Amino acid sequence: MQMKNVTSSEITICGRTYDEYIEMVKAFHGHVAPGMVFGGFMVDLAYRNLPRGGYFDAICETTACLPDAIQILTPCTVGNGWLKVINLGRFALSLFNKYTGNGVRIFVDSQKLDDWPEVKTFFFKLKPKKEQEFEALISEARLAHTSIFSIQKVMIDLDSVKTRRRGTLVVCTQCGEGYPENDGKICLGCQGRAPYSHCEVPSL
Ligand code: ZN
């Protein structure tokens, strides 16, 4: 057992105390999801392994929780394009220099979970969520802190994460809204990709 016995008062997350971070999580994410706690530790660990003061973009390999931890703690958001969510289904993130592609990847190391039964149960969904004990998981997460992650040096293929330009915009003949001409004769929404089972102008 590599119990480091880090108390939550000793944990800092990108310069904030653990409790300050938890308040930010509540305000932004709506509730304290365990994934947000792990995510805070991961972003902090990434910064500790990067040169100080650089400009870093982010890649997140899961849609669950982790993108919000990145958006709270870094200048990178989905909206400004500095955070790309590439759903590989792995609880992992990378922060990298946006000009050179050099960076670090932090991931949950399945080899390191055996000492942490609650954490392992969470990441591998070994029990239905209802049966997982939130408090036990969070206190174990704080004890485990960054010991369950591993770090890789990475070089990002910048071309593959470049924001695709929308090109020429035209008006869709079906819905009358603007869309990128490259998407086809009508917009993707009218091609059946919109998720609405019903859509109409309300009669007031
Ligand atoms: Zn359309």
PDB file of C-alpha atoms and ligand atoms in Angstrom:
ATOM      1  CA  MET A   1       0.000   0.000   0.000  1.00  0.00           C
ATOM      2  CA  GLN A   2       1.473   3.309  -0.959  1.00  0.00           C
ATOM      3  CA  MET A   3      -0.709   5.349   1.380  1.00  0.00           C
ATOM      4  CA  LYS A   4       0.660   8.837   1.125  1.00  0.00           C
ATOM      5  CA  ASN A   5      -1.876  10.142   3.585  1.00  0.00           C
ATOM      6  CA  VAL A   6      -2.368  13.447   1.892  1.00  0.00           C
ATOM      7  CA  THR A   7      -5.052  15.283   3.783  1.00  0.00           C
ATOM      8  CA  SER A   8      -7.444  17.397   1.797  1.00  0.00           C
ATOM      9  CA  SER A   9      -6.053  20.541   3.440  1.00  0.00           C
ATOM     10  CA  GLU A  10      -2.665  19.820   1.856  1.00  0.00           C
ATOM     11  CA  ILE A  11      -4.021  19.249  -1.623  1.00  0.00           C
ATOM     12  CA  THR A  12      -3.867  22.191  -3.967  1.00  0.00           C
ATOM     13  CA  ILE A  13      -5.434  22.246  -7.392  1.00  0.00           C
ATOM     14  CA  CYS A  14      -3.894  24.791  -9.733  1.00  0.00           C
ATOM     15  CA  GLY A  15      -3.205  27.134  -6.832  1.00  0.00           C
ATOM     16  CA  ARG A  16      -6.571  26.681  -5.146  1.00  0.00           C
ATOM     17  CA  THR A  17      -7.344  24.737  -2.017  1.00  0.00           C
ATOM     18  CA  TYR A  18      -9.296  21.506  -2.376  1.00  0.00           C
ATOM     19  CA  ASP A  19     -12.366  23.149  -0.811  1.00  0.00           C
ATOM     20  CA  GLU A  20     -12.154  26.154  -3.138  1.00  0.00           C
ATOM     21  CA  TYR A  21     -12.028  23.818  -6.113  1.00  0.00           C
ATOM     22  CA  ILE A  22     -15.053  21.876  -4.827  1.00  0.00           C
ATOM     23  CA  GLU A  23     -17.025  25.146  -4.613  1.00  0.00           C
ATOM     24  CA  MET A  24     -16.056  25.940  -8.224  1.00  0.00           C
ATOM     25  CA  VAL A  25     -17.189  22.473  -9.264  1.00  0.00           C
ATOM     26  CA  LYS A  26     -20.582  22.955  -7.634  1.00  0.00           C
ATOM     27  CA  ALA A  27     -21.047  26.321  -9.337  1.00  0.00           C
ATOM     28  CA  PHE A  28     -20.022  25.129 -12.796  1.00  0.00           C
ATOM     29  CA  HIS A  29     -20.875  21.436 -12.981  1.00  0.00           C
ATOM     30  CA  GLY A  30     -23.957  21.473 -10.729  1.00  0.00           C
ATOM     31  CA  HIS A  31     -22.798  18.850  -8.259  1.00  0.00           C
ATOM     32  CA  VAL A  32     -19.617  17.262  -6.962  1.00  0.00           C
ATOM     33  CA  ALA A  33     -19.155  14.360  -9.353  1.00  0.00           C
ATOM     34  CA  PRO A  34     -16.264  12.060  -8.453  1.00  0.00           C
ATOM     35  CA  GLY A  35     -14.967  12.450 -12.006  1.00  0.00           C
ATOM     36  CA  MET A  36     -14.564  16.180 -11.342  1.00  0.00           C
ATOM     37  CA  VAL A  37     -12.455  15.476  -8.256  1.00  0.00           C
ATOM     38  CA  PHE A  38     -10.176  13.163 -10.235  1.00  0.00           C
ATOM     39  CA  GLY A  39     -10.177  15.668 -13.093  1.00  0.00           C
ATOM     40  CA  GLY A  40      -8.927  18.458 -10.815  1.00  0.00           C
ATOM     41  CA  PHE A  41      -6.032  16.299  -9.648  1.00  0.00           C
ATOM     42  CA  MET A  42      -5.220  15.417 -13.266  1.00  0.00           C
ATOM     43  CA  VAL A  43      -5.160  18.996 -14.563  1.00  0.00           C
ATOM     44  CA  ASP A  44      -2.981  20.039 -11.607  1.00  0.00           C
ATOM     45  CA  LEU A  45      -0.603  17.131 -12.258  1.00  0.00           C
ATOM     46  CA  ALA A  46      -0.372  18.089 -15.928  1.00  0.00           C
ATOM     47  CA  TYR A  47       0.595  21.684 -15.108  1.00  0.00           C
ATOM     48  CA  ARG A  48       3.215  20.488 -12.625  1.00  0.00           C
ATOM     49  CA  ASN A  49       4.857  18.613 -15.475  1.00  0.00           C
ATOM     50  CA  LEU A  50       4.806  21.442 -18.009  1.00  0.00           C
ATOM     51  CA  PRO A  51       7.067  24.467 -18.303  1.00  0.00           C
ATOM     52  CA  ARG A  52       5.697  27.438 -16.395  1.00  0.00           C
ATOM     53  CA  GLY A  53       3.929  30.216 -18.220  1.00  0.00           C
ATOM     54  CA  GLY A  54       3.386  28.568 -21.588  1.00  0.00           C
ATOM     55  CA  TYR A  55       0.246  28.613 -23.678  1.00  0.00           C
ATOM     56  CA  PHE A  56      -1.298  25.182 -23.674  1.00  0.00           C
ATOM     57  CA  ASP A  57      -4.196  23.655 -25.529  1.00  0.00           C
ATOM     58  CA  ALA A  58      -6.033  20.634 -24.179  1.00  0.00           C
ATOM     59  CA  ILE A  59      -7.303  17.336 -25.450  1.00  0.00           C
ATOM     60  CA  CYS A  60      -9.778  15.315 -23.430  1.00  0.00           C
ATOM     61  CA  GLU A  61     -10.365  11.657 -24.267  1.00  0.00           C
ATOM     62  CA  THR A  62     -13.764  11.296 -22.621  1.00  0.00           C
ATOM     63  CA  THR A  63     -16.977  13.301 -22.662  1.00  0.00           C
ATOM     64  CA  ALA A  64     -17.680  12.450 -18.997  1.00  0.00           C
ATOM     65  CA  CYS A  65     -16.835  15.094 -16.360  1.00  0.00           C
ATOM     66  CA  LEU A  66     -13.230  15.645 -17.402  1.00  0.00           C
ATOM     67  CA  PRO A  67     -13.969  18.365 -19.999  1.00  0.00           C
ATOM     68  CA  ASP A  68     -15.553  20.471 -17.236  1.00  0.00           C
ATOM     69  CA  ALA A  69     -12.506  20.115 -14.950  1.00  0.00           C
ATOM     70  CA  ILE A  70     -10.360  21.373 -17.828  1.00  0.00           C
ATOM     71  CA  GLN A  71     -12.725  24.259 -18.504  1.00  0.00           C
ATOM     72  CA  ILE A  72     -12.744  25.334 -14.839  1.00  0.00           C
ATOM     73  CA  LEU A  73      -8.991  25.190 -14.337  1.00  0.00           C
ATOM     74  CA  THR A  74      -7.480  26.229 -17.664  1.00  0.00           C
ATOM     75  CA  PRO A  75      -8.237  28.920 -20.235  1.00  0.00           C
ATOM     76  CA  CYS A  76      -9.239  26.100 -22.601  1.00  0.00           C
ATOM     77  CA  THR A  77     -12.914  25.691 -23.442  1.00  0.00           C
ATOM     78  CA  VAL A  78     -14.786  23.833 -26.154  1.00  0.00           C
ATOM     79  CA  GLY A  79     -16.158  27.197 -27.282  1.00  0.00           C
ATOM     80  CA  ASN A  80     -12.808  28.918 -27.787  1.00  0.00           C
ATOM     81  CA  GLY A  81     -11.421  25.864 -29.544  1.00  0.00           C
ATOM     82  CA  TRP A  82      -8.486  25.363 -27.184  1.00  0.00           C
ATOM     83  CA  LEU A  83     -10.113  22.221 -25.746  1.00  0.00           C
ATOM     84  CA  LYS A  84     -10.833  19.354 -28.096  1.00  0.00           C
ATOM     85  CA  VAL A  85     -12.922  16.466 -26.812  1.00  0.00           C
ATOM     86  CA  ILE A  86     -11.919  13.386 -28.777  1.00  0.00           C
ATOM     87  CA  ASN A  87     -14.009  10.634 -27.285  1.00  0.00           C
ATOM     88  CA  LEU A  88     -11.704   7.639 -27.084  1.00  0.00           C
ATOM     89  CA  GLY A  89     -13.529   6.436 -23.977  1.00  0.00           C
ATOM     90  CA  ARG A  90     -10.413   6.752 -21.825  1.00  0.00           C
ATOM     91  CA  PHE A  91     -10.299   8.902 -18.694  1.00  0.00           C
ATOM     92  CA  ALA A  92      -7.296  10.872 -19.886  1.00  0.00           C
ATOM     93  CA  LEU A  93      -6.259  14.359 -20.890  1.00  0.00           C
ATOM     94  CA  SER A  94      -3.336  16.065 -22.555  1.00  0.00           C
ATOM     95  CA  LEU A  95      -2.099  19.618 -22.231  1.00  0.00           C
ATOM     96  CA  PHE A  96       0.320  20.686 -24.943  1.00  0.00           C
ATOM     97  CA  ASN A  97       2.096  23.693 -26.382  1.00  0.00           C
ATOM     98  CA  LYS A  98      -0.247  24.941 -29.084  1.00  0.00           C
ATOM     99  CA  TYR A  99       2.625  25.877 -31.424  1.00  0.00           C
ATOM    100  CA  THR A 100       4.934  22.862 -31.079  1.00  0.00           C
ATOM    101  CA  GLY A 101       2.525  20.116 -30.025  1.00  0.00           C
ATOM    102  CA  ASN A 102       4.809  19.101 -27.135  1.00  0.00           C
ATOM    103  CA  GLY A 103       2.978  18.197 -23.985  1.00  0.00           C
ATOM    104  CA  VAL A 104       1.971  15.724 -21.332  1.00  0.00           C
ATOM    105  CA  ARG A 105      -0.795  13.149 -21.153  1.00  0.00           C
ATOM    106  CA  ILE A 106      -2.275  12.150 -17.795  1.00  0.00           C
ATOM    107  CA  PHE A 107      -4.287   8.949 -17.591  1.00  0.00           C
ATOM    108  CA  VAL A 108      -5.862   6.687 -14.981  1.00  0.00           C
ATOM    109  CA  ASP A 109      -3.366   3.848 -14.668  1.00  0.00           C
ATOM    110  CA  SER A 110      -5.311   0.622 -14.218  1.00  0.00           C
ATOM    111  CA  GLN A 111      -2.136  -0.971 -12.757  1.00  0.00           C
ATOM    112  CA  LYS A 112      -2.281   1.485  -9.862  1.00  0.00           C
ATOM    113  CA  LEU A 113      -5.877   0.979  -8.796  1.00  0.00           C
ATOM    114  CA  ASP A 114      -5.559  -2.235  -6.795  1.00  0.00           C
ATOM    115  CA  ASP A 115      -4.871  -0.418  -3.504  1.00  0.00           C
ATOM    116  CA  TRP A 116      -7.987   1.690  -3.965  1.00  0.00           C
ATOM    117  CA  PRO A 117     -11.089  -0.522  -4.136  1.00  0.00           C
ATOM    118  CA  GLU A 118     -13.661   2.288  -4.226  1.00  0.00           C
ATOM    119  CA  VAL A 119     -11.763   4.165  -6.911  1.00  0.00           C
ATOM    120  CA  LYS A 120     -11.337   0.998  -8.956  1.00  0.00           C
ATOM    121  CA  THR A 121     -15.034   0.210  -8.599  1.00  0.00           C
ATOM    122  CA  PHE A 122     -15.835   3.696  -9.858  1.00  0.00           C
ATOM    123  CA  PHE A 123     -13.586   3.628 -12.923  1.00  0.00           C
ATOM    124  CA  PHE A 124     -14.524   0.092 -13.931  1.00  0.00           C
ATOM    125  CA  LYS A 125     -18.191   0.405 -12.942  1.00  0.00           C
ATOM    126  CA  LEU A 126     -17.869  -2.777 -10.870  1.00  0.00           C
ATOM    127  CA  LYS A 127     -21.061  -1.917  -9.003  1.00  0.00           C
ATOM    128  CA  PRO A 128     -24.158  -0.033 -10.139  1.00  0.00           C
ATOM    129  CA  LYS A 129     -23.819   3.666  -9.352  1.00  0.00           C
ATOM    130  CA  LYS A 130     -26.630   3.435  -6.768  1.00  0.00           C
ATOM    131  CA  GLU A 131     -24.634   0.940  -4.720  1.00  0.00           C
ATOM    132  CA  GLN A 132     -21.417   2.972  -4.761  1.00  0.00           C
ATOM    133  CA  GLU A 133     -20.856   4.975  -1.633  1.00  0.00           C
ATOM    134  CA  PHE A 134     -20.136   8.551  -2.559  1.00  0.00           C
ATOM    135  CA  GLU A 135     -18.437   9.608   0.674  1.00  0.00           C
ATOM    136  CA  ALA A 136     -16.221   6.520   0.797  1.00  0.00           C
ATOM    137  CA  LEU A 137     -15.226   7.063  -2.828  1.00  0.00           C
ATOM    138  CA  ILE A 138     -14.408  10.743  -2.364  1.00  0.00           C
ATOM    139  CA  SER A 139     -12.353  10.192   0.774  1.00  0.00           C
ATOM    140  CA  GLU A 140     -10.461   7.375  -0.916  1.00  0.00           C
ATOM    141  CA  ALA A 141      -9.946   9.583  -3.974  1.00  0.00           C
ATOM    142  CA  ARG A 142      -8.383  12.259  -1.761  1.00  0.00           C
ATOM    143  CA  LEU A 143      -6.066   9.729  -0.163  1.00  0.00           C
ATOM    144  CA  ALA A 144      -5.083   8.276  -3.513  1.00  0.00           C
ATOM    145  CA  HIS A 145      -4.679  11.811  -4.895  1.00  0.00           C
ATOM    146  CA  THR A 146      -2.368  11.656  -7.932  1.00  0.00           C
ATOM    147  CA  SER A 147      -0.954   8.190  -7.169  1.00  0.00           C
ATOM    148  CA  ILE A 148      -3.465   6.482  -9.483  1.00  0.00           C
ATOM    149  CA  PHE A 149      -2.363   8.402 -12.575  1.00  0.00           C
ATOM    150  CA  SER A 150       0.567   8.017 -14.890  1.00  0.00           C
ATOM    151  CA  ILE A 151       2.224  10.613 -17.077  1.00  0.00           C
ATOM    152  CA  GLN A 152       3.366  10.336 -20.665  1.00  0.00           C
ATOM    153  CA  LYS A 153       5.278  12.839 -22.736  1.00  0.00           C
ATOM    154  CA  VAL A 154       3.380  13.359 -25.945  1.00  0.00           C
ATOM    155  CA  MET A 155       3.742  15.129 -29.248  1.00  0.00           C
ATOM    156  CA  ILE A 156       0.374  16.073 -30.672  1.00  0.00           C
ATOM    157  CA  ASP A 157      -0.251  15.818 -34.397  1.00  0.00           C
ATOM    158  CA  LEU A 158      -1.401  19.430 -34.680  1.00  0.00           C
ATOM    159  CA  ASP A 159      -3.010  18.913 -38.112  1.00  0.00           C
ATOM    160  CA  SER A 160      -5.377  16.302 -36.723  1.00  0.00           C
ATOM    161  CA  VAL A 161      -6.655  18.602 -33.967  1.00  0.00           C
ATOM    162  CA  LYS A 162      -6.904  21.748 -36.063  1.00  0.00           C
ATOM    163  CA  THR A 163     -10.334  23.351 -35.991  1.00  0.00           C
ATOM    164  CA  ARG A 164     -12.028  22.560 -39.280  1.00  0.00           C
ATOM    165  CA  ARG A 165     -12.953  25.761 -41.040  1.00  0.00           C
ATOM    166  CA  ARG A 166     -16.557  25.985 -42.041  1.00  0.00           C
ATOM    167  CA  GLY A 167     -15.777  27.278 -45.536  1.00  0.00           C
ATOM    168  CA  THR A 168     -18.433  29.025 -47.597  1.00  0.00           C
ATOM    169  CA  LEU A 169     -21.813  29.369 -45.942  1.00  0.00           C
ATOM    170  CA  VAL A 170     -25.018  29.099 -47.956  1.00  0.00           C
ATOM    171  CA  VAL A 171     -28.725  29.103 -47.159  1.00  0.00           C
ATOM    172  CA  CYS A 172     -30.388  25.688 -46.844  1.00  0.00           C
ATOM    173  CA  THR A 173     -33.292  25.379 -49.318  1.00  0.00           C
ATOM    174  CA  GLN A 174     -35.265  23.340 -46.818  1.00  0.00           C
ATOM    175  CA  CYS A 175     -34.950  25.141 -43.442  1.00  0.00           C
ATOM    176  CA  GLY A 176     -33.711  28.510 -44.684  1.00  0.00           C
ATOM    177  CA  GLU A 177     -30.801  28.610 -42.219  1.00  0.00           C
ATOM    178  CA  GLY A 178     -27.142  29.148 -43.044  1.00  0.00           C
ATOM    179  CA  TYR A 179     -24.853  26.103 -43.211  1.00  0.00           C
ATOM    180  CA  PRO A 180     -21.432  25.157 -44.649  1.00  0.00           C
ATOM    181  CA  GLU A 181     -21.754  24.420 -48.355  1.00  0.00           C
ATOM    182  CA  ASN A 182     -19.395  21.446 -47.978  1.00  0.00           C
ATOM    183  CA  ASP A 183     -22.039  19.593 -45.950  1.00  0.00           C
ATOM    184  CA  GLY A 184     -24.150  18.903 -49.068  1.00  0.00           C
ATOM    185  CA  LYS A 185     -27.187  20.159 -50.991  1.00  0.00           C
ATOM    186  CA  ILE A 186     -29.125  20.742 -47.766  1.00  0.00           C
ATOM    187  CA  CYS A 187     -27.866  21.243 -44.197  1.00  0.00           C
ATOM    188  CA  LEU A 188     -26.930  18.333 -41.931  1.00  0.00           C
ATOM    189  CA  GLY A 189     -30.037  19.050 -39.837  1.00  0.00           C
ATOM    190  CA  CYS A 190     -32.313  18.583 -42.840  1.00  0.00           C
ATOM    191  CA  GLN A 191     -30.315  15.524 -43.875  1.00  0.00           C
ATOM    192  CA  GLY A 192     -31.764  13.835 -40.807  1.00  0.00           C
ATOM    193  CA  ARG A 193     -28.972  14.522 -38.336  1.00  0.00           C
ATOM    194  CA  ALA A 194     -31.020  16.830 -36.061  1.00  0.00           C
ATOM    195  CA  PRO A 195     -32.161  15.233 -32.771  1.00  0.00           C
ATOM    196  CA  TYR A 196     -35.610  16.840 -32.687  1.00  0.00           C
ATOM    197  CA  SER A 197     -38.586  14.493 -32.913  1.00  0.00           C
ATOM    198  CA  HIS A 198     -40.790  17.562 -33.227  1.00  0.00           C
ATOM    199  CA  CYS A 199     -39.951  21.141 -34.171  1.00  0.00           C
ATOM    200  CA  GLU A 200     -42.355  23.984 -34.959  1.00  0.00           C
ATOM    201  CA  VAL A 201     -42.849  27.700 -34.555  1.00  0.00           C
ATOM    202  CA  PRO A 202     -45.129  28.177 -31.532  1.00  0.00           C
ATOM    203  CA  SER A 203     -48.462  29.858 -32.260  1.00  0.00           C
ATOM    204  CA  LEU A 204     -48.780  32.599 -29.656  1.00  0.00           C
TER     205      LEU A 204
HETATM  206 ZN    ZN B   1     -31.717  22.808 -43.502  1.00  0.00          ZN
END
